Amino acid sequence: MSAPSQADAAAALLAVNRRRRRIRRWVAIATLPVTLAALLLVAKLLSMYAFAHTSISTFVSGAYAESESAARGQDIANWFEPFAAPYNIGTALGGADELGASRAELERALPLAQGLQVCPVLINLSLVVERQGDAAQADGDAARAAELYGEALEITVETPEECRSEAAQQQSPQPNRDMSDTLDENQRRQQEKQRQGQQPPPEQQQQPDQGEQGETPQDKLDDIEDRLNQGAQEREDQLGGGQGDDGSGGGTDKPW
């Protein structure tokens, strides 16, 4: 056989190059969905960070409408921290005194929170419910106010003890604001407000015994107080004694 000519060698090289281009093209087509997904993931992460930063910074500056708007941007396809969007929305609405909507968003965030994420959600939810009680009290509805104060106090009492830990403090949205001290202050203030709201008017204090009526508001308050005292005693046992701070406080604290 004669040796292949230069033309044959060139044709063979062109054929090999064509096959390589086809392979590269099909590889590019096959990996295109993965590449697009990776780009979308990066874009999503960057947008989530931008929305979260904007929501927090505008809330701190008092621009609650802008904070809410940015937080709603977090609510779209949020697979990473699903509790964050309703938490930030609820916190912004609380800052704007839209208490009913704020409470609904914080209650939506609660089952989405994992581990120590529940701590700021519960604290803000308790504060918003307490402020609902303040609003009812201002409207002259003392019975409704006492009921809301009781709900706020119950949320505070049932906040996990882990929320007083150093790990919880490090994850706090306001690390310069001690979470354990906040819980103690909320307990004292809400307990005092509910106790004042439970005191009946003078003409109702001498009513006759009405028999078995089920659990009364006072019974519920006594039960909460028992749990408060038990929790306080357990913390004193752990710390070697309390500090004896009595500041009952007046106004309701701001959301975190």
mmCIF file of C-alpha atoms in Angstrom:
data_model
loop_
_atom_site.group_PDB
_atom_site.id
_atom_site.type_symbol
_atom_site.label_atom_id
_atom_site.label_comp_id
_atom_site.label_asym_id
_atom_site.label_seq_id
_atom_site.Cartn_x
_atom_site.Cartn_y
_atom_site.Cartn_z
ATOM 1 C CA MET A 1 0.000 0.000 0.000
ATOM 2 C CA SER A 2 1.076 3.519 -0.699
ATOM 3 C CA ALA A 3 1.568 5.956 2.191
ATOM 4 C CA PRO A 4 -1.370 8.309 2.828
ATOM 5 C CA SER A 5 -1.074 11.536 0.973
ATOM 6 C CA GLN A 6 -0.892 14.943 2.596
ATOM 7 C CA ALA A 7 -4.473 15.618 1.519
ATOM 8 C CA ASP A 8 -5.686 12.426 3.211
ATOM 9 C CA ALA A 9 -3.938 13.390 6.444
ATOM 10 C CA ALA A 10 -5.526 16.836 6.373
ATOM 11 C CA ALA A 11 -8.974 15.353 5.781
ATOM 12 C CA ALA A 12 -8.534 12.952 8.689
ATOM 13 C CA LEU A 13 -7.483 15.814 10.957
ATOM 14 C CA LEU A 14 -10.534 17.858 9.941
ATOM 15 C CA ALA A 15 -12.796 14.894 10.690
ATOM 16 C CA VAL A 16 -11.267 14.484 14.146
ATOM 17 C CA ASN A 17 -11.735 18.190 14.858
ATOM 18 C CA ARG A 18 -15.369 18.029 13.754
ATOM 19 C CA ARG A 19 -15.996 15.123 16.111
ATOM 20 C CA ARG A 20 -14.371 17.041 18.969
ATOM 21 C CA ARG A 21 -16.518 20.119 18.277
ATOM 22 C CA ARG A 22 -19.647 17.973 18.263
ATOM 23 C CA ILE A 23 -18.649 16.387 21.580
ATOM 24 C CA ARG A 24 -17.959 19.781 23.156
ATOM 25 C CA ARG A 25 -21.269 21.117 21.864
ATOM 26 C CA TRP A 26 -23.248 18.215 23.324
ATOM 27 C CA VAL A 27 -21.368 18.490 26.611
ATOM 28 C CA ALA A 28 -22.208 22.200 26.758
ATOM 29 C CA ILE A 29 -25.874 21.464 26.010
ATOM 30 C CA ALA A 30 -25.990 18.709 28.635
ATOM 31 C CA THR A 31 -24.424 20.855 31.339
ATOM 32 C CA LEU A 32 -26.398 24.001 30.504
ATOM 33 C CA PRO A 33 -29.189 23.310 33.057
ATOM 34 C CA VAL A 34 -26.608 22.739 35.791
ATOM 35 C CA THR A 35 -24.773 25.926 34.857
ATOM 36 C CA LEU A 36 -27.995 27.953 34.838
ATOM 37 C CA ALA A 37 -29.041 26.467 38.178
ATOM 38 C CA ALA A 38 -25.684 27.388 39.700
ATOM 39 C CA LEU A 39 -25.970 30.952 38.388
ATOM 40 C CA LEU A 40 -29.518 31.255 39.713
ATOM 41 C CA LEU A 41 -28.414 29.931 43.096
ATOM 42 C CA VAL A 42 -25.633 32.505 43.318
ATOM 43 C CA ALA A 43 -28.033 35.268 42.273
ATOM 44 C CA LYS A 44 -30.565 34.101 44.838
ATOM 45 C CA LEU A 45 -27.999 34.074 47.640
ATOM 46 C CA LEU A 46 -26.799 37.556 46.737
ATOM 47 C CA SER A 47 -30.360 38.899 46.544
ATOM 48 C CA MET A 48 -31.270 37.324 49.893
ATOM 49 C CA TYR A 49 -28.273 38.983 51.514
ATOM 50 C CA ALA A 50 -29.160 42.322 49.895
ATOM 51 C CA PHE A 51 -32.815 42.125 50.972
ATOM 52 C CA ALA A 52 -31.872 41.106 54.531
ATOM 53 C CA HIS A 53 -29.294 43.889 54.848
ATOM 54 C CA THR A 54 -31.743 46.482 53.515
ATOM 55 C CA SER A 55 -34.535 45.268 55.784
ATOM 56 C CA ILE A 56 -32.348 45.482 58.893
ATOM 57 C CA SER A 57 -30.705 48.809 58.074
ATOM 58 C CA THR A 58 -33.990 50.531 57.192
ATOM 59 C CA PHE A 59 -35.651 49.162 60.340
ATOM 60 C CA VAL A 60 -32.858 50.587 62.490
ATOM 61 C CA SER A 61 -33.303 53.980 60.821
ATOM 62 C CA GLY A 62 -37.070 53.886 61.449
ATOM 63 C CA ALA A 63 -38.066 53.433 57.792
ATOM 64 C CA TYR A 64 -40.513 50.628 58.579
ATOM 65 C CA ALA A 65 -42.323 50.617 55.211
ATOM 66 C CA GLU A 66 -39.012 50.199 53.362
ATOM 67 C CA SER A 67 -37.954 47.521 55.828
ATOM 68 C CA GLU A 68 -41.178 45.598 55.240
ATOM 69 C CA SER A 69 -40.816 45.903 51.458
ATOM 70 C CA ALA A 70 -37.260 44.557 51.541
ATOM 71 C CA ALA A 71 -38.280 41.708 53.843
ATOM 72 C CA ARG A 72 -41.035 40.702 51.434
ATOM 73 C CA GLY A 73 -38.316 40.306 48.812
ATOM 74 C CA GLN A 74 -36.818 37.622 51.082
ATOM 75 C CA ASP A 75 -40.122 35.765 51.051
ATOM 76 C CA ILE A 76 -39.751 34.593 47.429
ATOM 77 C CA ALA A 77 -38.435 31.012 47.146
ATOM 78 C CA ASN A 78 -36.587 31.255 50.454
ATOM 79 C CA TRP A 79 -35.291 27.724 50.998
ATOM 80 C CA PHE A 80 -32.353 28.658 53.205
ATOM 81 C CA GLU A 81 -33.891 30.524 56.169
ATOM 82 C CA PRO A 82 -37.651 30.327 55.609
ATOM 83 C CA PHE A 83 -38.412 31.921 58.985
ATOM 84 C CA ALA A 84 -36.361 35.061 58.221
ATOM 85 C CA ALA A 85 -38.799 36.718 55.810
ATOM 86 C CA PRO A 86 -41.939 36.529 57.982
ATOM 87 C CA TYR A 87 -39.846 37.409 61.039
ATOM 88 C CA ASN A 88 -38.462 40.541 59.380
ATOM 89 C CA ILE A 89 -41.859 41.429 57.909
ATOM 90 C CA GLY A 90 -43.528 41.023 61.298
ATOM 91 C CA THR A 91 -40.831 43.045 63.040
ATOM 92 C CA ALA A 92 -41.162 45.889 60.519
ATOM 93 C CA LEU A 93 -44.961 45.863 60.852
ATOM 94 C CA GLY A 94 -44.582 45.934 64.633
ATOM 95 C CA GLY A 95 -42.363 48.981 64.350
ATOM 96 C CA ALA A 96 -45.081 50.645 62.263
ATOM 97 C CA ASP A 97 -47.738 49.789 64.922
ATOM 98 C CA GLU A 98 -49.599 47.466 62.544
ATOM 99 C CA LEU A 99 -49.937 45.015 65.394
ATOM 100 C CA GLY A 100 -52.482 42.562 64.009
ATOM 101 C CA ALA A 101 -50.546 42.007 60.788
ATOM 102 C CA SER A 102 -47.274 41.903 62.735
ATOM 103 C CA ARG A 103 -48.581 39.189 65.027
ATOM 104 C CA ALA A 104 -49.798 37.120 62.076
ATOM 105 C CA GLU A 105 -46.373 37.248 60.390
ATOM 106 C CA LEU A 106 -44.490 36.366 63.580
ATOM 107 C CA GLU A 107 -46.853 33.454 64.195
ATOM 108 C CA ARG A 108 -46.124 32.336 60.623
ATOM 109 C CA ALA A 109 -42.382 32.544 61.307
ATOM 110 C CA LEU A 110 -42.519 30.524 64.521
ATOM 111 C CA PRO A 111 -43.030 26.988 63.083
ATOM 112 C CA LEU A 112 -40.437 27.742 60.380
ATOM 113 C CA ALA A 113 -37.715 28.613 62.901
ATOM 114 C CA GLN A 114 -35.234 25.916 63.887
ATOM 115 C CA GLY A 115 -33.354 25.611 67.176
ATOM 116 C CA LEU A 116 -32.290 28.942 68.644
ATOM 117 C CA GLN A 117 -33.937 30.810 65.761
ATOM 118 C CA VAL A 118 -37.167 30.658 67.777
ATOM 119 C CA CYS A 119 -35.764 32.948 70.484
ATOM 120 C CA PRO A 120 -36.048 36.353 68.766
ATOM 121 C CA VAL A 121 -39.336 35.278 67.162
ATOM 122 C CA LEU A 122 -40.874 34.500 70.560
ATOM 123 C CA ILE A 123 -39.517 37.686 72.135
ATOM 124 C CA ASN A 124 -40.938 39.865 69.366
ATOM 125 C CA LEU A 125 -44.233 37.981 69.354
ATOM 126 C CA SER A 126 -44.574 38.505 73.092
ATOM 127 C CA LEU A 127 -43.827 42.229 72.730
ATOM 128 C CA VAL A 128 -46.344 42.650 69.900
ATOM 129 C CA VAL A 129 -49.094 40.881 71.881
ATOM 130 C CA GLU A 130 -48.254 43.056 74.884
ATOM 131 C CA ARG A 131 -48.588 46.156 72.718
ATOM 132 C CA GLN A 132 -51.963 44.871 71.555
ATOM 133 C CA GLY A 133 -52.876 44.805 75.232
ATOM 134 C CA ASP A 134 -51.649 48.395 75.616
ATOM 135 C CA ALA A 135 -53.840 49.414 72.667
ATOM 136 C CA ALA A 136 -56.879 47.675 74.161
ATOM 137 C CA GLN A 137 -56.202 49.348 77.506
ATOM 138 C CA ALA A 138 -55.994 52.742 75.788
ATOM 139 C CA ASP A 139 -59.353 52.027 74.118
ATOM 140 C CA GLY A 140 -60.924 51.360 77.520
ATOM 141 C CA ASP A 141 -61.309 47.582 77.024
ATOM 142 C CA ALA A 142 -59.693 46.446 80.270
ATOM 143 C CA ALA A 143 -60.915 42.847 79.957
ATOM 144 C CA ARG A 144 -59.402 42.417 76.503
ATOM 145 C CA ALA A 145 -56.201 44.118 77.654
ATOM 146 C CA ALA A 146 -55.850 41.709 80.577
ATOM 147 C CA GLU A 147 -56.405 38.765 78.248
ATOM 148 C CA LEU A 148 -53.710 39.979 75.846
ATOM 149 C CA TYR A 149 -51.273 40.676 78.685
ATOM 150 C CA GLY A 150 -51.848 37.110 79.841
ATOM 151 C CA GLU A 151 -51.097 35.787 76.353
ATOM 152 C CA ALA A 152 -47.918 37.865 76.148
ATOM 153 C CA LEU A 153 -46.806 36.656 79.569
ATOM 154 C CA GLU A 154 -47.493 33.048 78.659
ATOM 155 C CA ILE A 155 -45.359 33.349 75.499
ATOM 156 C CA THR A 156 -42.527 34.822 77.579
ATOM 157 C CA VAL A 157 -42.795 32.131 80.254
ATOM 158 C CA GLU A 158 -42.796 29.346 77.659
ATOM 159 C CA THR A 159 -39.732 30.700 75.835
ATOM 160 C CA PRO A 160 -37.133 27.888 76.021
ATOM 161 C CA GLU A 161 -34.473 28.212 78.694
ATOM 162 C CA GLU A 162 -31.866 27.781 75.939
ATOM 163 C CA CYS A 163 -32.745 31.297 74.790
ATOM 164 C CA ARG A 164 -30.850 32.572 77.846
ATOM 165 C CA SER A 165 -27.652 30.812 76.781
ATOM 166 C CA GLU A 166 -24.488 32.349 75.386
ATOM 167 C CA ALA A 167 -25.088 30.571 72.073
ATOM 168 C CA ALA A 168 -28.496 32.215 71.753
ATOM 169 C CA GLN A 169 -26.985 35.600 72.562
ATOM 170 C CA GLN A 170 -24.389 35.162 69.808
ATOM 171 C CA GLN A 171 -27.169 34.458 67.278
ATOM 172 C CA SER A 172 -29.306 37.350 68.495
ATOM 173 C CA PRO A 173 -30.257 39.997 65.882
ATOM 174 C CA GLN A 174 -29.221 42.553 68.525
ATOM 175 C CA PRO A 175 -26.135 41.095 70.247
ATOM 176 C CA ASN A 176 -25.667 44.291 72.271
ATOM 177 C CA ARG A 177 -29.057 43.699 73.913
ATOM 178 C CA ASP A 178 -28.941 40.916 76.490
ATOM 179 C CA MET A 179 -31.616 38.333 75.696
ATOM 180 C CA SER A 180 -31.829 36.939 79.229
ATOM 181 C CA ASP A 181 -32.282 40.404 80.747
ATOM 182 C CA THR A 182 -34.943 41.205 78.147
ATOM 183 C CA LEU A 183 -36.900 38.071 79.024
ATOM 184 C CA ASP A 184 -36.721 38.909 82.743
ATOM 185 C CA GLU A 185 -37.866 42.491 82.138
ATOM 186 C CA ASN A 186 -40.720 41.323 79.899
ATOM 187 C CA GLN A 187 -41.877 38.847 82.543
ATOM 188 C CA ARG A 188 -41.972 41.443 85.295
ATOM 189 C CA ARG A 189 -43.661 44.092 83.187
ATOM 190 C CA GLN A 190 -46.265 41.796 81.632
ATOM 191 C CA GLN A 191 -47.027 40.145 84.956
ATOM 192 C CA GLU A 192 -47.625 43.539 86.575
ATOM 193 C CA LYS A 193 -49.828 44.737 83.713
ATOM 194 C CA GLN A 194 -51.972 41.631 83.802
ATOM 195 C CA ARG A 195 -52.276 41.763 87.581
ATOM 196 C CA GLN A 196 -53.483 45.348 87.386
ATOM 197 C CA GLY A 197 -55.928 44.441 84.631
ATOM 198 C CA GLN A 198 -57.318 41.524 86.653
ATOM 199 C CA GLN A 199 -58.379 43.775 89.542
ATOM 200 C CA PRO A 200 -62.179 44.148 89.244
ATOM 201 C CA PRO A 201 -63.971 47.466 89.776
ATOM 202 C CA PRO A 202 -65.097 48.061 93.407
ATOM 203 C CA GLU A 203 -68.736 47.256 92.646
ATOM 204 C CA GLN A 204 -67.736 43.821 91.303
ATOM 205 C CA GLN A 205 -65.504 42.760 94.161
ATOM 206 C CA GLN A 206 -68.350 41.495 96.418
ATOM 207 C CA GLN A 207 -70.250 39.390 93.898
ATOM 208 C CA PRO A 208 -71.660 36.066 95.228
ATOM 209 C CA ASP A 209 -70.039 32.748 94.501
ATOM 210 C CA GLN A 210 -71.055 31.594 91.021
ATOM 211 C CA GLY A 211 -70.146 27.939 91.506
ATOM 212 C CA GLU A 212 -67.883 25.994 89.222
ATOM 213 C CA GLN A 213 -67.160 28.113 86.145
ATOM 214 C CA GLY A 214 -64.035 26.375 84.897
ATOM 215 C CA GLU A 215 -60.654 28.070 84.952
ATOM 216 C CA THR A 216 -60.955 31.786 85.713
ATOM 217 C CA PRO A 217 -58.520 34.445 84.467
ATOM 218 C CA GLN A 218 -57.097 34.667 87.980
ATOM 219 C CA ASP A 219 -56.520 30.901 87.997
ATOM 220 C CA LYS A 220 -54.616 31.250 84.738
ATOM 221 C CA LEU A 221 -52.557 34.104 86.148
ATOM 222 C CA ASP A 222 -51.770 32.060 89.263
ATOM 223 C CA ASP A 223 -50.645 29.174 87.065
ATOM 224 C CA ILE A 224 -48.351 31.448 85.048
ATOM 225 C CA GLU A 225 -46.952 32.950 88.249
ATOM 226 C CA ASP A 226 -46.216 29.459 89.555
ATOM 227 C CA ARG A 227 -44.245 28.701 86.403
ATOM 228 C CA LEU A 228 -42.448 32.027 86.668
ATOM 229 C CA ASN A 229 -41.433 31.342 90.249
ATOM 230 C CA GLN A 230 -40.309 27.839 89.381
ATOM 231 C CA GLY A 231 -38.219 29.076 86.443
ATOM 232 C CA ALA A 232 -36.683 31.841 88.545
ATOM 233 C CA GLN A 233 -35.789 29.388 91.293
ATOM 234 C CA GLU A 234 -34.163 27.036 88.801
ATOM 235 C CA ARG A 235 -32.053 29.874 87.398
ATOM 236 C CA GLU A 236 -31.043 30.960 90.885
ATOM 237 C CA ASP A 237 -30.014 27.397 91.671
ATOM 238 C CA GLN A 238 -27.910 27.319 88.510
ATOM 239 C CA LEU A 239 -26.306 30.719 89.092
ATOM 240 C CA GLY A 240 -25.924 30.440 92.850
ATOM 241 C CA GLY A 241 -28.562 33.032 93.678
ATOM 242 C CA GLY A 242 -30.369 35.881 91.908
ATOM 243 C CA GLN A 243 -29.396 39.534 91.754
ATOM 244 C CA GLY A 244 -32.541 40.965 93.324
ATOM 245 C CA ASP A 245 -33.349 43.447 90.523
ATOM 246 C CA ASP A 246 -36.864 44.764 90.920
ATOM 247 C CA GLY A 247 -37.344 47.144 87.980
ATOM 248 C CA SER A 248 -40.893 46.414 86.902
ATOM 249 C CA GLY A 249 -40.744 48.902 84.046
ATOM 250 C CA GLY A 250 -43.524 50.895 82.505
ATOM 251 C CA GLY A 251 -43.712 51.037 78.725
ATOM 252 C CA THR A 252 -43.542 48.156 76.312
ATOM 253 C CA ASP A 253 -40.158 47.383 74.799
ATOM 254 C CA LYS A 254 -39.471 47.785 71.082
ATOM 255 C CA PRO A 255 -39.228 44.747 68.757
ATOM 256 C CA TRP A 256 -35.832 43.247 67.975
#
